[in-house]
Rosetta silent file (secondary structure, phi, psi, omega in degrees, C-alpha in Angstrom):
SEQUENCE: XXXXXXXXXXXXXXXXXXXXXXXXXXXXXXXXXXXXXXXXXXXXXXXXXXXXXXXXXXXXXXXXXXXXXXXXXXXXXXXXXXXXXXXXXXXXXXXXXXXXXXXXXXXXXXXXXXXXXXXXXXXXXXXXXXXXXXXXXXXXXXXXXXXXXXXXXXXXXXXXXXXXXXXXXXXXXXXXXXXXXXXXXXXXXXXXXXXXXXXXXXXX
SCORE:     score description
SCORE:     0.000 S_00000001
   1 L     0.000  145.231  179.811   -9.771    7.705  -15.780 S_00000001
   2 L   -78.899  166.470 -175.634  -11.018    6.523  -19.174 S_00000001
   3 H   -65.978  -28.869  179.675  -14.138    4.390  -19.618 S_00000001
   4 H   -61.048  -44.286  179.340  -12.094    1.311  -20.511 S_00000001
   5 H   -60.144  -41.075 -179.915  -10.516    1.303  -17.059 S_00000001
   6 H   -68.564  -38.963  179.665  -13.910    1.533  -15.394 S_00000001
   7 H   -62.460  -42.765  179.792  -15.368   -1.240  -17.560 S_00000001
   8 H   -66.413  -41.407 -178.375  -12.536   -3.592  -16.656 S_00000001
   9 H   -67.229  -28.457 -175.273  -12.759   -2.718  -12.981 S_00000001
  10 H   -74.934  -18.154  179.929  -16.509   -3.295  -12.965 S_00000001
  11 L   -71.244  123.079 -177.384  -16.141   -6.952  -13.965 S_00000001
  12 L   -92.492  120.798  178.970  -16.523   -9.052  -10.820 S_00000001
  13 L  -112.336  119.108 -179.382  -14.211  -12.065  -10.662 S_00000001
  14 L   -66.390  148.559  178.578  -14.831  -14.553   -7.834 S_00000001
  15 L   -71.720  133.444 -179.754  -11.857  -15.532   -5.700 S_00000001
  16 L   -61.225  139.810  178.422  -10.521  -18.976   -6.586 S_00000001
  17 L   -65.397  -20.769 -178.489  -11.320  -21.688   -4.055 S_00000001
  18 L   -86.852   -5.833 -177.856   -7.667  -22.757   -4.319 S_00000001
  19 L   -63.168  126.497 -178.202   -6.345  -19.333   -3.235 S_00000001
  20 L  -132.587  -11.463 -178.484   -4.224  -19.785   -0.122 S_00000001
  21 E  -124.481  115.235  176.975   -1.679  -16.961   -0.181 S_00000001
  22 E  -106.900  126.628 -177.473   -2.728  -13.325    0.126 S_00000001
  23 E  -114.413  127.288 -179.075   -0.061  -10.679   -0.394 S_00000001
  24 E   -91.156  124.351  179.490   -0.591   -7.082    0.688 S_00000001
  25 E  -123.374  136.490  178.686    0.760   -4.455   -1.699 S_00000001
  26 E  -113.085  135.526  175.825    0.597   -0.679   -1.174 S_00000001
  27 E  -105.847  118.517 -176.646    0.615    1.884   -3.984 S_00000001
  28 E  -124.835  167.921  179.896    2.045    5.207   -2.805 S_00000001
  29 E   154.933 -179.500 -176.427    3.076    8.491   -4.352 S_00000001
  30 L   -72.928  175.182  179.904    2.273   12.161   -4.491 S_00000001
  31 L   -64.106  127.565  176.000   -1.071   13.880   -4.853 S_00000001
  32 L    75.911   15.113 -175.756   -2.728   13.274   -8.233 S_00000001
  33 L   -78.790  -20.246  178.681   -0.072   10.849   -9.468 S_00000001
  34 L   117.386   19.566 -177.840   -2.587    8.158  -10.485 S_00000001
  35 H   -64.347  -47.308  178.451   -2.752    5.732   -7.558 S_00000001
  36 H   -61.713  -40.900  179.788   -6.544    5.415   -7.629 S_00000001
  37 H   -61.886  -42.903  179.617   -6.443    5.027  -11.407 S_00000001
  38 H   -63.030  -47.130 -179.758   -3.894    2.197  -11.187 S_00000001
  39 H   -61.081  -42.937  179.633   -5.896    0.291   -8.571 S_00000001
  40 H   -64.399  -41.109 -173.766   -9.092    0.708  -10.603 S_00000001
  41 H   -69.070  -30.284 -171.889   -7.499   -0.331  -13.878 S_00000001
  42 H  -104.655  -17.848 -174.938   -6.000   -3.582  -12.606 S_00000001
  43 L   -66.931  137.539  178.529   -8.447   -4.776   -9.930 S_00000001
  44 L   -88.522   -3.091  173.467  -10.505   -7.847  -10.817 S_00000001
  45 L  -120.037  165.685  174.982  -13.258   -6.716   -8.426 S_00000001
  46 L   -67.976  115.910 -172.938  -15.089   -3.431   -8.191 S_00000001
  47 L   -66.317  148.206  168.290  -12.583   -1.444   -6.104 S_00000001
  48 E   -84.705  132.095  175.461  -13.412    0.142   -2.803 S_00000001
  49 L  -140.350  161.194  179.371  -12.461    3.790   -2.832 S_00000001
  50 L  -122.805   45.769  178.347  -12.827    6.830   -0.618 S_00000001
  51 E   -72.623  132.175  176.001  -12.832    9.483   -3.325 S_00000001
  52 E  -129.499  151.348  179.235  -14.391   12.774   -2.291 S_00000001
  53 E   -68.769  132.657  177.380  -14.982   15.967   -4.245 S_00000001
  54 L   -71.998  138.150 -177.026  -12.335   18.589   -3.575 S_00000001
  55 L  -122.146  179.194  178.689  -13.764   21.743   -2.001 S_00000001
  56 H   -62.953  -20.320 -179.743  -12.666   25.272   -1.173 S_00000001
  57 H   -63.813  -23.822 -179.145  -11.515   23.967    2.213 S_00000001
  58 H   -88.396   -8.033 -179.750   -8.496   22.436    0.488 S_00000001
  59 L   -64.964  128.110 -178.625   -7.387   25.650   -1.202 S_00000001
  60 L    84.798   -8.691  177.977   -4.014   26.670    0.170 S_00000001
  61 L  -106.351  -51.341  177.898   -3.688   23.291    1.907 S_00000001
  62 L   -90.900  127.259  179.717   -3.403   20.823   -0.980 S_00000001
  63 L   -81.844  113.365 -173.194   -0.715   21.651   -3.531 S_00000001
  64 L  -109.997    8.083  179.510   -2.412   21.235   -6.940 S_00000001
  65 L   -61.215  131.832 -178.463    0.220   22.623   -9.325 S_00000001
  66 L    91.858  -18.519  178.081    0.543   20.265  -12.266 S_00000001
  67 L  -131.918   45.306 -173.485   -2.809   18.601  -11.534 S_00000001
  68 L   -62.362  -25.454 -177.868   -5.070   21.645  -11.787 S_00000001
  69 L   -85.114   -0.320 -177.561   -7.888   19.677  -13.427 S_00000001
  70 L   -73.004  130.363 -176.199   -8.222   17.213  -10.541 S_00000001
  71 L  -116.106  -14.181  178.795  -11.651   17.439   -8.896 S_00000001
  72 E  -128.250  162.904 -179.481  -11.669   14.474   -6.480 S_00000001
  73 E  -150.680  149.716  177.425   -9.195   13.074   -3.984 S_00000001
  74 E   -79.231  130.319 -177.592   -8.675    9.939   -1.871 S_00000001
  75 L  -111.496   -3.964  174.889   -9.215   10.646    1.829 S_00000001
  76 L  -139.181  -80.040  174.994   -8.459    7.199    3.295 S_00000001
  77 E  -165.159  162.398  171.085   -7.369    4.496    0.845 S_00000001
  78 E  -102.233  153.341  178.897   -8.332    2.558   -2.270 S_00000001
  79 E  -139.727  132.290  176.545   -8.648   -1.223   -2.209 S_00000001
  80 E  -146.057  178.455 -177.391   -8.571   -3.751   -5.037 S_00000001
  81 E  -145.678  142.535  173.972   -7.618   -7.354   -5.738 S_00000001
  82 E  -144.157  132.659  178.639   -5.858   -9.265   -8.486 S_00000001
  83 E   -89.206  124.154  177.183   -5.143  -13.004   -8.702 S_00000001
  84 L   -80.145  -36.717  175.332   -1.661  -13.847   -9.949 S_00000001
  85 L  -157.158 -168.865 -176.175   -2.513  -17.552  -10.202 S_00000001
  86 L   -62.714  -26.585 -173.454   -4.854  -20.116   -8.636 S_00000001
  87 L  -108.386  -21.662 -171.816   -3.100  -19.907   -5.267 S_00000001
  88 E  -115.581  128.044 -177.860   -1.660  -16.390   -5.002 S_00000001
  89 E  -126.312  136.469  174.108   -3.682  -13.197   -4.658 S_00000001
  90 E   -99.851  130.340  172.630   -2.520   -9.594   -4.378 S_00000001
  91 E  -104.348  120.385 -171.843   -4.533   -7.214   -2.207 S_00000001
  92 E  -102.931  130.055  176.141   -3.902   -3.650   -3.362 S_00000001
  93 E  -121.170  120.877  175.857   -4.102   -0.595   -1.137 S_00000001
  94 E   -96.370  121.053 -176.334   -3.763    2.862   -2.682 S_00000001
  95 E   -84.272  148.321  176.221   -2.570    5.437   -0.146 S_00000001
  96 L   -66.651  147.995 -173.155   -3.822    9.048   -0.113 S_00000001
  97 L   -96.229  -22.622 -176.200   -1.359   11.509   -1.596 S_00000001
  98 L   -71.093  148.730 -177.984   -1.896   14.795    0.250 S_00000001
  99 H   -58.187  -34.302 -176.083    0.489   15.647    3.070 S_00000001
 100 H   -68.963  -12.198  177.922   -2.389   16.024    5.544 S_00000001
 101 H  -108.674    4.583 -177.332   -3.171   12.297    5.128 S_00000001
 102 H   -63.226  -22.683 -179.986    0.401   10.989    5.298 S_00000001
 103 H   -62.595  -19.054  178.755   -0.112    9.983    8.932 S_00000001
 104 H   -76.811  -19.490 -171.810   -2.191    7.067    7.565 S_00000001
 105 H   -62.268  -45.000 -177.178    0.735    5.629    5.621 S_00000001
 106 H   -58.824  -35.941  177.251    2.540    3.965    8.510 S_00000001
 107 H   -69.344  -40.399  178.911   -0.629    2.035    9.357 S_00000001
 108 H   -65.146  -31.329 -178.999   -1.120    1.006    5.733 S_00000001
 109 H   -71.592  -17.985 -178.767    2.481   -0.252    5.608 S_00000001
 110 L   -61.353  124.146  179.479    1.810   -2.691    8.459 S_00000001
 111 L    78.215    7.567 -178.233    1.936   -6.238    7.070 S_00000001
 112 L   -79.861  131.600  178.535    2.876   -5.011    3.609 S_00000001
 113 L   -79.344  -36.419 -178.396    5.044   -7.341    1.542 S_00000001
 114 E  -165.639  174.063 -175.163    6.079   -4.691   -0.963 S_00000001
 115 E  -143.461  157.793  171.838    5.088   -1.382   -2.504 S_00000001
 116 E  -113.285  124.974  172.377    4.820    0.524   -5.749 S_00000001
 117 E   -98.036  112.783 -179.783    5.979    4.147   -5.764 S_00000001
 118 E   -91.030  129.804 -173.751    4.093    5.871   -8.555 S_00000001
 119 E  -118.223  136.181  173.124    5.934    8.883   -9.972 S_00000001
 120 L  -111.405  120.469 -175.776    4.646   11.841  -11.967 S_00000001
 121 H   -65.211  -16.722  177.431    7.486   13.650  -13.760 S_00000001
 122 H   -76.353  -19.971 -175.661    5.590   16.942  -13.330 S_00000001
 123 H  -141.757   55.833 -174.401    5.853   16.605   -9.533 S_00000001
 124 H   -66.553  -27.409  179.737    8.846   14.395   -8.835 S_00000001
 125 H   -60.288  -25.393 -179.648    9.597   16.079   -5.514 S_00000001
 126 H   -68.143  -14.355 -177.252    6.396   14.483   -4.174 S_00000001
 127 H   -80.050  -18.915 -173.587    8.066   11.058   -4.467 S_00000001
 128 H   -60.691  -44.310 -176.435   10.669   11.735   -1.780 S_00000001
 129 H   -63.935  -42.998 -179.993    8.395   11.173    1.193 S_00000001
 130 H   -59.785  -46.880 -179.103    7.099    7.846   -0.141 S_00000001
 131 H   -64.529  -42.083  179.860   10.607    6.543   -0.764 S_00000001
 132 H   -61.087  -45.450 -177.754   11.832    7.775    2.618 S_00000001
 133 H   -68.255  -37.475  178.526    8.992    6.082    4.542 S_00000001
 134 H   -66.341  -41.867  177.524    9.409    2.786    2.691 S_00000001
 135 H   -65.620  -36.975  177.842   13.132    2.755    3.349 S_00000001
 136 H   -61.339  -39.980 -179.453   12.433    3.608    7.006 S_00000001
 137 H   -84.086   -8.355 -177.433   10.128    0.583    7.293 S_00000001
 138 L    70.848   29.059 -178.391   12.477   -1.658    5.301 S_00000001
 139 L   -91.041  122.166  177.570    9.705   -2.316    2.765 S_00000001
 140 L   -63.511  146.740 -179.616   10.893   -3.459   -0.688 S_00000001
 141 E  -152.138  161.679  170.443    9.523   -1.368   -3.536 S_00000001
 142 E  -121.422  159.611  178.818    9.648   -0.661   -7.247 S_00000001
 143 E  -111.995  127.201  178.206    9.229    2.705   -8.948 S_00000001
 144 E  -117.581  124.063 -179.366    6.700    3.113  -11.759 S_00000001
 145 E   -93.354  111.778 -178.382    6.732    6.296  -13.836 S_00000001
 146 E   -79.263  106.695 -174.700    3.193    7.135  -14.892 S_00000001
 147 L   -85.164   81.539  177.519    3.616    8.545  -18.376 S_00000001
 148 H   -59.076  127.646  177.480    0.674   10.941  -18.620 S_00000001
 149 H    53.023   36.250  176.870   -0.115   11.562  -22.286 S_00000001
 150 H    58.071   36.592  178.850    2.992    9.529  -23.208 S_00000001
 151 L   -63.069  125.638  178.427    5.291   12.067  -21.577 S_00000001
 152 L  -126.844   31.703 -177.512    8.926   11.212  -22.312 S_00000001
 153 L   -58.649  -41.711 -178.797   10.541   14.383  -21.007 S_00000001
 154 L  -122.417  140.762  176.980   12.871   12.417  -18.739 S_00000001
 155 L   -79.775  167.045  177.670   14.332    8.957  -19.247 S_00000001
 156 H   -61.580  -37.829  178.872   14.231    6.288  -16.548 S_00000001
 157 H   -63.627  -40.418  179.170   17.955    6.779  -15.970 S_00000001
 158 H   -66.498  -39.393  179.219   17.459   10.515  -15.452 S_00000001
 159 H   -68.472  -39.982  176.750   14.596    9.898  -13.030 S_00000001
 160 H   -58.693  -43.302 -179.948   16.642    7.309  -11.130 S_00000001
 161 H   -65.968  -41.803 -179.006   19.424    9.847  -10.743 S_00000001
 162 H   -64.312  -34.125 -179.577   17.024   12.600   -9.650 S_00000001
 163 H   -91.686   -0.750  179.917   15.515   10.321   -6.986 S_00000001
 164 L    55.405   43.227 -179.388   18.937    8.967   -5.940 S_00000001
 165 L   -84.552  136.283  176.180   17.677    5.409   -6.329 S_00000001
 166 L   -69.575  158.331 -174.863   20.185    2.565   -5.961 S_00000001
 167 L   -60.589  -26.172 -174.693   20.645    0.230   -8.949 S_00000001
 168 L   -78.573  -10.424  178.604   18.831   -2.699   -7.323 S_00000001
 169 L   -84.061  116.035 -178.512   15.480   -0.851   -7.177 S_00000001
 170 L   -66.258  145.357  175.040   13.530   -1.737  -10.360 S_00000001
 171 E  -130.639  138.972  178.671   12.031    1.078  -12.439 S_00000001
 172 E  -140.122  153.446  169.072    9.416    0.764  -15.159 S_00000001
 173 E   -84.791  151.247  175.093    7.328    3.032  -17.354 S_00000001
 174 E  -154.719  165.671  168.666    3.587    2.626  -17.130 S_00000001
 175 L  -123.702  105.143 -173.053    0.232    4.078  -18.065 S_00000001
 176 L   -61.512  -13.720 -179.845   -1.932    3.708  -14.945 S_00000001
 177 L   -81.754  -15.647 -172.120   -5.079    3.855  -17.088 S_00000001
 178 L  -106.133  125.256 -175.561   -4.229    0.634  -18.932 S_00000001
 179 H   -57.132  -48.392 -177.046   -4.804   -2.725  -17.247 S_00000001
 180 H   -63.315  -35.429  179.800   -1.933   -4.561  -18.957 S_00000001
 181 H   -69.825  -44.218  178.284    0.492   -1.765  -18.085 S_00000001
 182 H   -65.009  -38.541  178.572   -0.584   -1.658  -14.429 S_00000001
 183 H   -63.748  -37.307  178.222   -0.414   -5.444  -14.232 S_00000001
 184 H   -63.008  -35.142  176.708    3.154   -5.331  -15.562 S_00000001
 185 H   -61.348  -45.165 -179.004    4.069   -2.987  -12.678 S_00000001
 186 H   -67.518  -37.816  176.773    2.765   -5.533  -10.161 S_00000001
 187 H   -63.093  -40.185  177.313    4.560   -8.395  -11.915 S_00000001
 188 H   -59.949  -42.097  178.469    7.779   -6.358  -11.725 S_00000001
 189 H   -65.063  -45.765 -179.668    7.272   -5.967   -7.972 S_00000001
 190 H   -62.486  -41.561  176.949    6.542   -9.671   -7.435 S_00000001
 191 H   -61.647  -39.610  179.029    9.631  -10.628   -9.464 S_00000001
 192 H   -64.295  -43.339  178.761   11.685   -8.210   -7.347 S_00000001
 193 H   -64.555  -39.172  179.092   10.366   -9.749   -4.132 S_00000001
 194 H   -65.634  -43.145  178.203   11.103  -13.244   -5.421 S_00000001
 195 H   -60.108  -42.648  179.385   14.660  -12.256   -6.366 S_00000001
 196 H   -65.709  -38.889  179.771   15.228  -10.817   -2.910 S_00000001
 197 H   -65.553  -42.734  178.854   13.839  -13.941   -1.245 S_00000001
 198 H   -64.270  -37.654  178.904   16.105  -16.212   -3.321 S_00000001
 199 H   -64.500  -39.417  178.399   19.110  -14.033   -2.475 S_00000001
 200 H   -66.359  -39.062 -179.886   18.359  -14.357    1.228 S_00000001
 201 H   -66.598  -31.965 -177.210   18.054  -18.139    0.930 S_00000001
 202 H   -80.657  -13.934 -179.350   21.395  -18.309   -0.868 S_00000001
 203 L   -78.364  122.964 -177.781   23.150  -16.316    1.843 S_00000001
 204 L   -66.104    0.000    0.000   24.967  -18.697    4.229 S_00000001
């Protein structure tokens, strides 16, 4: 993560006294896709994380192709917070990406209002499990394509087709290192949840 992301994350913002609605959001995706980076870049408090240095014990266990330079990994979850307005607060949980920690996901999904599936075009196959588990739990989600180094190899339409996503699932490009970009992902999710809620209310 760049220094700008850390500087923004380090700024401590007190929770508004008027805050009355807390919404739990989970950020999921494959190993090394940028979940920790997204939580750090957008959180208004210093995020809690469980990053540990990768060791030889993970060789042959964690698939690192495409993210060979990665030296740390999340072993439980990341946690951050962002206030949407005076009354509504999002609590962000970043799930670990390695297969050996996937058993934690079902617990993290408990009480979750919605989720962000972060996608890396270098390792799109890693997105299947996240999408499958969210659909299994009936959890609404949006897909955010983390454009590492402004990668534009595949368009959003091509990625949607590759992931077999239905038209109603929103997709956006993002740069998980940039606060405004990560915030836009969360706004997209909240708008999606609001649209779904209004549709349910309109159904006789």
